[in-house]
Coordinates of C-alpha atoms and ligand atoms in Angstrom, one line a residue:
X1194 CA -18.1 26.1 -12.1
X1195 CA -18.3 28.1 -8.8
X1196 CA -17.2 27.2 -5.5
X1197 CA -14.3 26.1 -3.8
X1198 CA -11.9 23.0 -3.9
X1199 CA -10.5 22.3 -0.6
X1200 CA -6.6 21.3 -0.6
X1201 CA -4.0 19.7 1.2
X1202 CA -0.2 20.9 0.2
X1203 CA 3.0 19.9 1.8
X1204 CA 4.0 22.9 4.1
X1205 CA 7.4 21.5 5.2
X1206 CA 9.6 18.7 4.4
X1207 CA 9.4 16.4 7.8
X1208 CA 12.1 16.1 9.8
X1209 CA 11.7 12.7 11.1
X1210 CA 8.3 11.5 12.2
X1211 CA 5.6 13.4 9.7
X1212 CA 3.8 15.8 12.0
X1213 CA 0.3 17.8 10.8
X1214 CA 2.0 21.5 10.8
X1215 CA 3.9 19.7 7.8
X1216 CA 0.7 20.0 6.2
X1217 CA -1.4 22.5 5.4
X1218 CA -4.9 22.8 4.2
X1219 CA -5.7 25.5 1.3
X1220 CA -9.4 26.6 -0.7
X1221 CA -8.7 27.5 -4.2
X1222 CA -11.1 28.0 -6.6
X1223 CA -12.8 24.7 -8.7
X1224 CA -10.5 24.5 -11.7
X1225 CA -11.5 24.2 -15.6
X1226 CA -10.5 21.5 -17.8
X1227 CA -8.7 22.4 -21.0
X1228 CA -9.6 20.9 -24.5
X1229 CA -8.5 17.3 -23.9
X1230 CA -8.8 17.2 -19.8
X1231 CA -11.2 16.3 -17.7
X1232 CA -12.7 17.8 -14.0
X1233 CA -13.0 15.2 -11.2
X1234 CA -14.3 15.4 -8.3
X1235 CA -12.8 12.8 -5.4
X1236 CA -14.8 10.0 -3.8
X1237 CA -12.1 8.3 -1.8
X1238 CA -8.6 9.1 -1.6
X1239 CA -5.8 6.4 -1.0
X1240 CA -3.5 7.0 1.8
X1241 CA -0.6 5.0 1.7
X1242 CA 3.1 4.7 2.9
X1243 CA 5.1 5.6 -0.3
X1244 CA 3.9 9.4 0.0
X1245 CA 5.7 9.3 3.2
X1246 CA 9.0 9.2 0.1
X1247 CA 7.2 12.1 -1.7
X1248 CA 7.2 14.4 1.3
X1249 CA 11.3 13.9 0.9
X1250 CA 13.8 15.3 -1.1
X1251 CA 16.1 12.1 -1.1
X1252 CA 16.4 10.1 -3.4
X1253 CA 14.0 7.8 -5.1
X1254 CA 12.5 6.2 -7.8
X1255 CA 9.7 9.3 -8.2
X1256 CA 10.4 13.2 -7.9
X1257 CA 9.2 14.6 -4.5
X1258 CA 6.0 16.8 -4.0
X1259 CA 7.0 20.9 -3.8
X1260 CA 6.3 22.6 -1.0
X1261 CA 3.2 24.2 -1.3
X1262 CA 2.0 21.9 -3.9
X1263 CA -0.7 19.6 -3.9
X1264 CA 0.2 16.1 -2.0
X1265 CA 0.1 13.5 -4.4
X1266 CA -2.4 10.4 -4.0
X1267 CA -4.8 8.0 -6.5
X1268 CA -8.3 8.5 -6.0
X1269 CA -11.5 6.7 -7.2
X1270 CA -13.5 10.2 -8.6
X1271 CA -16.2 10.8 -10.9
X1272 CA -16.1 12.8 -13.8
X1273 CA -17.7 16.0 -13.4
X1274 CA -16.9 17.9 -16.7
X1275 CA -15.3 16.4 -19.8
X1276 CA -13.3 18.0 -22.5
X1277 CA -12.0 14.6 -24.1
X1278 CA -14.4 12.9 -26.3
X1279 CA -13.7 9.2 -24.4
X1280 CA -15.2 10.5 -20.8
X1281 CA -18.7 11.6 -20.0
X1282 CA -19.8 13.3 -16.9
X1283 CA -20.9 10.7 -13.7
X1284 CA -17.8 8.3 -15.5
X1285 CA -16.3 6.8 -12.5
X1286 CA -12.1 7.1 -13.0
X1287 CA -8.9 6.4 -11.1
X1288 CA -6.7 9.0 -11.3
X1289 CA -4.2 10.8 -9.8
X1290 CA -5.8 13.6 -8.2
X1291 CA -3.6 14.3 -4.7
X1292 CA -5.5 15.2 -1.5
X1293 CA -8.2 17.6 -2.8
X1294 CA -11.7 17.6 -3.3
X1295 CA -11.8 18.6 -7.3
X1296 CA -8.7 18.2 -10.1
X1297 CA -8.6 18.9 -13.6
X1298 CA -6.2 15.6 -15.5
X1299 CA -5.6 14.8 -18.7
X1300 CA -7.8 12.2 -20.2
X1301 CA -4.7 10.2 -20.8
X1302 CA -3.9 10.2 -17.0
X1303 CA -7.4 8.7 -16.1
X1304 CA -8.6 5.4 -16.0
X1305 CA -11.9 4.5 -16.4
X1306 CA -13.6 1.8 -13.8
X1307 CA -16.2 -0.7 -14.6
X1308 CA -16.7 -1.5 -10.8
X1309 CA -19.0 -4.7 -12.2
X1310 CA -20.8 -4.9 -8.5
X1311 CA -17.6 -3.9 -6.6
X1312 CA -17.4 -1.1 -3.9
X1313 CA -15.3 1.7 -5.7
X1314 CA -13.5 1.9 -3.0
X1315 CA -11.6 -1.5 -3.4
X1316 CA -10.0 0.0 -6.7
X1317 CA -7.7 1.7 -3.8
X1318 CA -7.1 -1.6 -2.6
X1319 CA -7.8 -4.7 -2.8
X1320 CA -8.3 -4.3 -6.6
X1321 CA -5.9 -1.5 -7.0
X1322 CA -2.1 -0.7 -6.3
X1323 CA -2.2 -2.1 -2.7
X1324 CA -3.7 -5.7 -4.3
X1325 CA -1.3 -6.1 -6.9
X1326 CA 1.3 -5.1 -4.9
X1327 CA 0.3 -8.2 -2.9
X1328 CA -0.8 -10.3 -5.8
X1329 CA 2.6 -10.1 -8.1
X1330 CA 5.2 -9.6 -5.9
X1331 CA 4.1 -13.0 -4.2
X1332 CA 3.5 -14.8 -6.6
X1333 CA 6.2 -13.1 -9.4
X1334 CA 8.8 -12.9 -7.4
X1335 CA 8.1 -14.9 -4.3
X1336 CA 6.9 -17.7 -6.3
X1337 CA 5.0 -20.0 -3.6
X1338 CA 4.9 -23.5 -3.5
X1339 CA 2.3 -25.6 -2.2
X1340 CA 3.8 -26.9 1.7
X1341 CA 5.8 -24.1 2.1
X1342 CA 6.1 -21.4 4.9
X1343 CA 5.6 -17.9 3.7
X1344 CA 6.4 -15.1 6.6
X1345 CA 4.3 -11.3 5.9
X1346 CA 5.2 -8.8 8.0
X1347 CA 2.7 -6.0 8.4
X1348 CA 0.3 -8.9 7.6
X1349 CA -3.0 -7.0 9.0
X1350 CA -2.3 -4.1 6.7
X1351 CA -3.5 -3.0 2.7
X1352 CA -1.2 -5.1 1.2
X1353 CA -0.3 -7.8 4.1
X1354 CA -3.9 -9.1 4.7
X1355 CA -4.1 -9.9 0.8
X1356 CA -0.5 -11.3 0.4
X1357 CA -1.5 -13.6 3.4
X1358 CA -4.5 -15.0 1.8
X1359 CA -3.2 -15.4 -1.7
X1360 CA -0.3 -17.5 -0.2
X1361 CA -2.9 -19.6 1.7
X1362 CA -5.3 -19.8 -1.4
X1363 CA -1.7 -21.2 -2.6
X1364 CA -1.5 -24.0 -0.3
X1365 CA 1.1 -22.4 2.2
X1366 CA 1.7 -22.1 5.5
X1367 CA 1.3 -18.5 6.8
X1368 CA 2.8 -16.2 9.2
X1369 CA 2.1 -12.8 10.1
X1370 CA 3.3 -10.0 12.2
X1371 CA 1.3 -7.0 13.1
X1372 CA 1.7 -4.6 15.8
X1373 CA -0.8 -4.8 18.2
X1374 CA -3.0 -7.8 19.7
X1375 CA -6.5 -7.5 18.1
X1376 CA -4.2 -7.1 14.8
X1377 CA -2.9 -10.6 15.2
X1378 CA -6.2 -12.0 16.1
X1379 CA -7.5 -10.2 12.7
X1380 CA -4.7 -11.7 11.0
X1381 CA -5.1 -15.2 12.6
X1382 CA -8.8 -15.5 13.4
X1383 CA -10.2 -13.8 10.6
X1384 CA -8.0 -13.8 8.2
X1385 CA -7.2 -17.8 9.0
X1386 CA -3.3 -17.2 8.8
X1387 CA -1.8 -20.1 10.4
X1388 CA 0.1 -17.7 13.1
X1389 CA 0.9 -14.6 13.6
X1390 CA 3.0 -12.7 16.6
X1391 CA 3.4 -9.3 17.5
X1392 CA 6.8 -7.6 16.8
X1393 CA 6.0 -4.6 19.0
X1394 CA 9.3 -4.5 21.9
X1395 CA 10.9 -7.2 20.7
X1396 CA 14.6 -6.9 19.7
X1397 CA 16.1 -8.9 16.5
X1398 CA 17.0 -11.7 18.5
X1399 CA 13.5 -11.9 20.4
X1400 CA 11.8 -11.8 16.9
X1401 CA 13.8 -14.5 15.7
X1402 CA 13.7 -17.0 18.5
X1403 CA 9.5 -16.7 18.2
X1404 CA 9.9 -17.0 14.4
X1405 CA 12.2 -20.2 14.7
X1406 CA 9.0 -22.0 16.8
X1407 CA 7.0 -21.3 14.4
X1408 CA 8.8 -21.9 11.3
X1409 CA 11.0 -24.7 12.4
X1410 CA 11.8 -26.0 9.3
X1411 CA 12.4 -22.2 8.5
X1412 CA 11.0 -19.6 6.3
X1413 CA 10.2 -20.2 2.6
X1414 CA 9.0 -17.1 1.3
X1415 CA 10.0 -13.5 3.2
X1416 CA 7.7 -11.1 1.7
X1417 CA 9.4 -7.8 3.8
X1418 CA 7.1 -5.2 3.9
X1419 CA 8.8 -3.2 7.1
X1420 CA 12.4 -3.9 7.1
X1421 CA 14.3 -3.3 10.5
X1422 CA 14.7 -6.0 13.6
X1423 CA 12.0 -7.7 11.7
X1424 CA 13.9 -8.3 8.8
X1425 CA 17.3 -9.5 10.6
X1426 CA 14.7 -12.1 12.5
X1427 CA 13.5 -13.4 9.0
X1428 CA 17.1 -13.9 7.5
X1429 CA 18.3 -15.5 10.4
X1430 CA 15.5 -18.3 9.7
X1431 CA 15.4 -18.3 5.9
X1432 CA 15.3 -21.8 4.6
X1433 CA 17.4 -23.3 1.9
X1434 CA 16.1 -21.2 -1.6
X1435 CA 14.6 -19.0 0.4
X1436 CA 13.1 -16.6 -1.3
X1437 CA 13.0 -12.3 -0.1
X1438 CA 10.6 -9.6 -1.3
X1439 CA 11.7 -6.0 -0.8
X1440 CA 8.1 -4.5 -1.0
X1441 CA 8.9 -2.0 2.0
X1442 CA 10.3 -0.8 4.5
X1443 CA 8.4 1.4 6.9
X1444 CA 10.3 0.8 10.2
X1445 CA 12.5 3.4 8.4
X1446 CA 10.3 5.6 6.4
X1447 CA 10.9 8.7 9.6
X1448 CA 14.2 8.6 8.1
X1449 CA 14.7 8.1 5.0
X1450 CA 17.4 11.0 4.5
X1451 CA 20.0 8.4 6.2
X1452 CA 21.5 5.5 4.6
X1453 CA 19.9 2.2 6.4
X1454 CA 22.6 0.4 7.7
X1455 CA 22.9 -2.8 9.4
X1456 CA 24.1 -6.3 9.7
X1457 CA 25.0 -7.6 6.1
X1458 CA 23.5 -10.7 5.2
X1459 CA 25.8 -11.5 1.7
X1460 CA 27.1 -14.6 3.6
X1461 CA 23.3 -16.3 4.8
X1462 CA 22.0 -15.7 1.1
X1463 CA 25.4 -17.5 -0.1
X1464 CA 25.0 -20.4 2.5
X1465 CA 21.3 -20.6 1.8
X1466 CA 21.5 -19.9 -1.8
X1467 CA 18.6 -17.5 -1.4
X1468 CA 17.3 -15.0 -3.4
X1469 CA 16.7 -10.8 -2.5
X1470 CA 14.6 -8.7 -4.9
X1471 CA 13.1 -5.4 -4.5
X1472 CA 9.6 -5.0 -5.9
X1473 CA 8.0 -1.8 -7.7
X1474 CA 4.4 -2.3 -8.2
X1475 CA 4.5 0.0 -11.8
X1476 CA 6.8 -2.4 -13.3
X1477 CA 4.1 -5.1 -13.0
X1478 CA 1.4 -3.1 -15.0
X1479 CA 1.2 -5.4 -17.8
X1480 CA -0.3 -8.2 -15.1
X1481 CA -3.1 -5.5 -13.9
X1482 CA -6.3 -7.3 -15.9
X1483 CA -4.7 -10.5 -15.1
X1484 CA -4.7 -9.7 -11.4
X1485 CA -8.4 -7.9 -10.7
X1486 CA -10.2 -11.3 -12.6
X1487 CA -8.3 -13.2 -10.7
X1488 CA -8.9 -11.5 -7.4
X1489 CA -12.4 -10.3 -7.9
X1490 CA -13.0 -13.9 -8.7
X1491 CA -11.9 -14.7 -4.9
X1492 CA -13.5 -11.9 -3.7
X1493 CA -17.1 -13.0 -5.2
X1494 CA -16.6 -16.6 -4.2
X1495 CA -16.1 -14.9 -0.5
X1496 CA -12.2 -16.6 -0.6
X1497 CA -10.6 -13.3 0.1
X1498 CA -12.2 -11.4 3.4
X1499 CA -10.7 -7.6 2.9
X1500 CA -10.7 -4.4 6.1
X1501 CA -10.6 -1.0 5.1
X1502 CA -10.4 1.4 7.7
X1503 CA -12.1 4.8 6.1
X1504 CA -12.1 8.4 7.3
X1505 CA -14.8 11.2 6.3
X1506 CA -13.2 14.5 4.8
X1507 CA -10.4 16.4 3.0
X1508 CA -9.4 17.8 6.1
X1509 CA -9.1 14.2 7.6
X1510 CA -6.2 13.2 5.4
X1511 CA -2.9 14.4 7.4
X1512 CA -4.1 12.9 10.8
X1513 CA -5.2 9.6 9.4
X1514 CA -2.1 9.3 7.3
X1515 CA 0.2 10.1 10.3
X1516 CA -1.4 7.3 12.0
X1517 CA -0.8 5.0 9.1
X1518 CA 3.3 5.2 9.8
X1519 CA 2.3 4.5 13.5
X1520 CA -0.1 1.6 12.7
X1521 CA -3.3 3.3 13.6
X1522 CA -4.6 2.1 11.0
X1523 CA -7.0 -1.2 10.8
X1524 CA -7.0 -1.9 7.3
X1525 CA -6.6 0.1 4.3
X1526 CA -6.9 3.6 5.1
X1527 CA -9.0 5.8 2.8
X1528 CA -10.6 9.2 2.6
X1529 CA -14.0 9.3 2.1
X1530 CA -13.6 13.0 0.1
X1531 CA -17.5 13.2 -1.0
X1532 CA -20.6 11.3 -1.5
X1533 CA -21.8 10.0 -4.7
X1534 CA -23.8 12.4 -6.7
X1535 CA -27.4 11.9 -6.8
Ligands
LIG733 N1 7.0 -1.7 -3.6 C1 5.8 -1.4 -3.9 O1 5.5 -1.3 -5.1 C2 4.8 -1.1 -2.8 C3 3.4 -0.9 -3.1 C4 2.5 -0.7 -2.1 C5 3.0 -0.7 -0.8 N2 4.3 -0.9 -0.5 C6 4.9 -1.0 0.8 O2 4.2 -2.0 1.5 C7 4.2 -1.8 2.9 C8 2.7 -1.9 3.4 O3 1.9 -0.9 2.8 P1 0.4 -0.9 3.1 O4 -0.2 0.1 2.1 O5 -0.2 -2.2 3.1 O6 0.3 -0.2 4.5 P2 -0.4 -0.8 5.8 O7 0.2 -2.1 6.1 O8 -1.9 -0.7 5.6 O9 0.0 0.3 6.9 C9 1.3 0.4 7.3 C10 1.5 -0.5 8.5 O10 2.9 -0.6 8.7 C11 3.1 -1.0 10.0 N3 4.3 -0.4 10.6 C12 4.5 0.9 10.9 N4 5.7 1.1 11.4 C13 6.3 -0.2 11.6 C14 7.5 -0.7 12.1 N5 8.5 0.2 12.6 N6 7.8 -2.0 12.0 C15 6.9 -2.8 11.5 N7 5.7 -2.4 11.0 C16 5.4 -1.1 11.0 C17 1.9 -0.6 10.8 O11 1.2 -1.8 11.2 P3 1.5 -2.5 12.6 O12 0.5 -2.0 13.6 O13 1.3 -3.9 12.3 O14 2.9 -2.1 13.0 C18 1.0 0.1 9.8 O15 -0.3 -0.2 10.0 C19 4.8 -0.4 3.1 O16 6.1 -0.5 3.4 C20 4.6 0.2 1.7 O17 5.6 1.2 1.5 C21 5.2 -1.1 -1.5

């Protein structure tokens, strides 16, 4: 096939906040699938925090991207050319085809999408990792119960907005935080949280004085997707078997090469009897049917309301991904990498 594929590869590791020159954008040539491979071309691309890890060289739970290869990503693509008997050209796949326009995968690394009246581009979120992010380390690990309070920080984001609404589909009381005011209005007004605040210039003990008014009886379920101040505010008000998610923590994703170190909070978890876990999406892959029925279900009985906020182009991808770490973002952030072919 002729033509060109247009790239984005990691130029530098950042130092700090991710700028573009760590980025840069490459044309190769369209690749050719092998006997058992397929050739995809990109509809939307995921941005999303976690490759903020993958442009680093410390240590995680996944090997960092090289410099000058491909940034990694999932995207929803179609098939374009098909060397494995299962897949058929105009298929449509997720897959993890990085920040290009065209990849050629293994058949085993693709999964095909029955989108059943969906937008594709919810299999990026609120049907994809983003949603069952929210979805099982709520209600696996955070384990709601009707009555109580359940705090979200980052609540107008990918995975806070659906967290938020599970919770309340769960018969909880709500909080968000967000960082900017037509953010908490989303969260509150549209997304019918029972409150939300903004964290934005507010120190530990500022957060947790606003969070004590609103959660007087104190906080139930912490599900952390940020870390920092906002995190020392929560477990300040964590109520009596409170329960913690670790799902993030983004207030520290421009340095990640340093340990995060803070207050320790051993003796509030003894006194409260509370419980910290961290949370990795992948180990929760036997729950993935389990989670789209259930969610789709909301989503068709118009229960869930879901953002996304979507940028046109390849070349789009660095900007809009730097501006996801700053919050730019209203909704979950994709690229729209081509149109549907006719
Ligand atoms: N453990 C897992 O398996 C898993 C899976 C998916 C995602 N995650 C994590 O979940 C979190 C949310 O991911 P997402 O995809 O839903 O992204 P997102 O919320 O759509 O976008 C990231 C948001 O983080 C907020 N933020 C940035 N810097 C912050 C800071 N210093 N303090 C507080 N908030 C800050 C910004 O919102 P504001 O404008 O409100 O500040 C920004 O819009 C991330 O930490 C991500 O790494 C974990």
């Amino acid at each position: 096939m002729s033509g060109k594929n247009l790239q984005v590869v990691l130029a530098n590791r950042p130092a700090g906040w991710v700028k573009e020159s760590d980025f840069r954008l490459v044309e190769g040539p369209i690749p050719t699938p092998g006997e058992g491979q397929v050739l995809v071309k990109n509809r939307f691309l995921s941005l999303d925090p976690y490759m903020r890890g993958r442009m680093s060289a410390a240590r995680s739970y996944a090997k960092p991207v090289e410099i000058g290869e491909v940034m990694t990503g999932q995207a929803v693509c179609e098939v374009v050319k098909s060397r494995a008997s299962l897949l058929k050209p105009g298929d449509k796949v997720l897959a993890p085809s990085g920040w290009q326009e065209y990849a050629v995968l293994p058949s085993t690394e693709v999964e095909r999408v029955d989108p059943q009246g969906m937008p594709l581009s919810y299999f990026l979120g609120v049907l994809g990792m983003p949603g069952q992010t929210a979805y099982c380390a709520l209600l696996g690990v955070g384990q709601p119960k009707p009555g109580e309070t359940v705090l979200i920080s980052a609540a107008a984001g990918a995975v806070g907005q659906l967290a938020g609404q599970i919770a309340k589909l769960k018969g909880c009381r709500v909080i968000g935080t967000a960082g900017a005011p037509d953010k908490v209005a989303f969260v509150r007004d549209t997304l019918g949280f029972d409150a939300a605040f903004n964290y934005r210039g507010k120190d530990a003990d500022a957060l947790g004085a606003e969070l004590a008014a609103l959660a007087p009886k104190g906080v139930d379920v912490f599900f952390d997707n940020v870390g920092g101040p906002l995190h020392d505010a929560a477990m300040v008000n964590l109520a009596l078997h409170g329960r913690v998610i670790i799902v993030g923590s983004i207030s520290i994703y421009d340095r990640l090469e340093t340990p995060d170190t803070g207050i320790r909070w051993n003796r509030q978890l003894l006194v409260k009897r509370a419980r910290m876990e961290g949370f990795l999406v992948w180990d929760w892959r036997h729950q993935t049917r389990l989670f789209r029925d259930e969610v789709s279900a909301w989503l068709r009985a118009g229960k869930i309301h879901y953002k996304e906020d979507i940028v046109d182009g390849i070349r789009a991808a660095p900007k809009a991904f730097i501006g996801l770490l700053r919050g730019v973002n209203r909704g979950k952030m994709l690229v729209r990498v081509s149109e549907a072919s006719a």
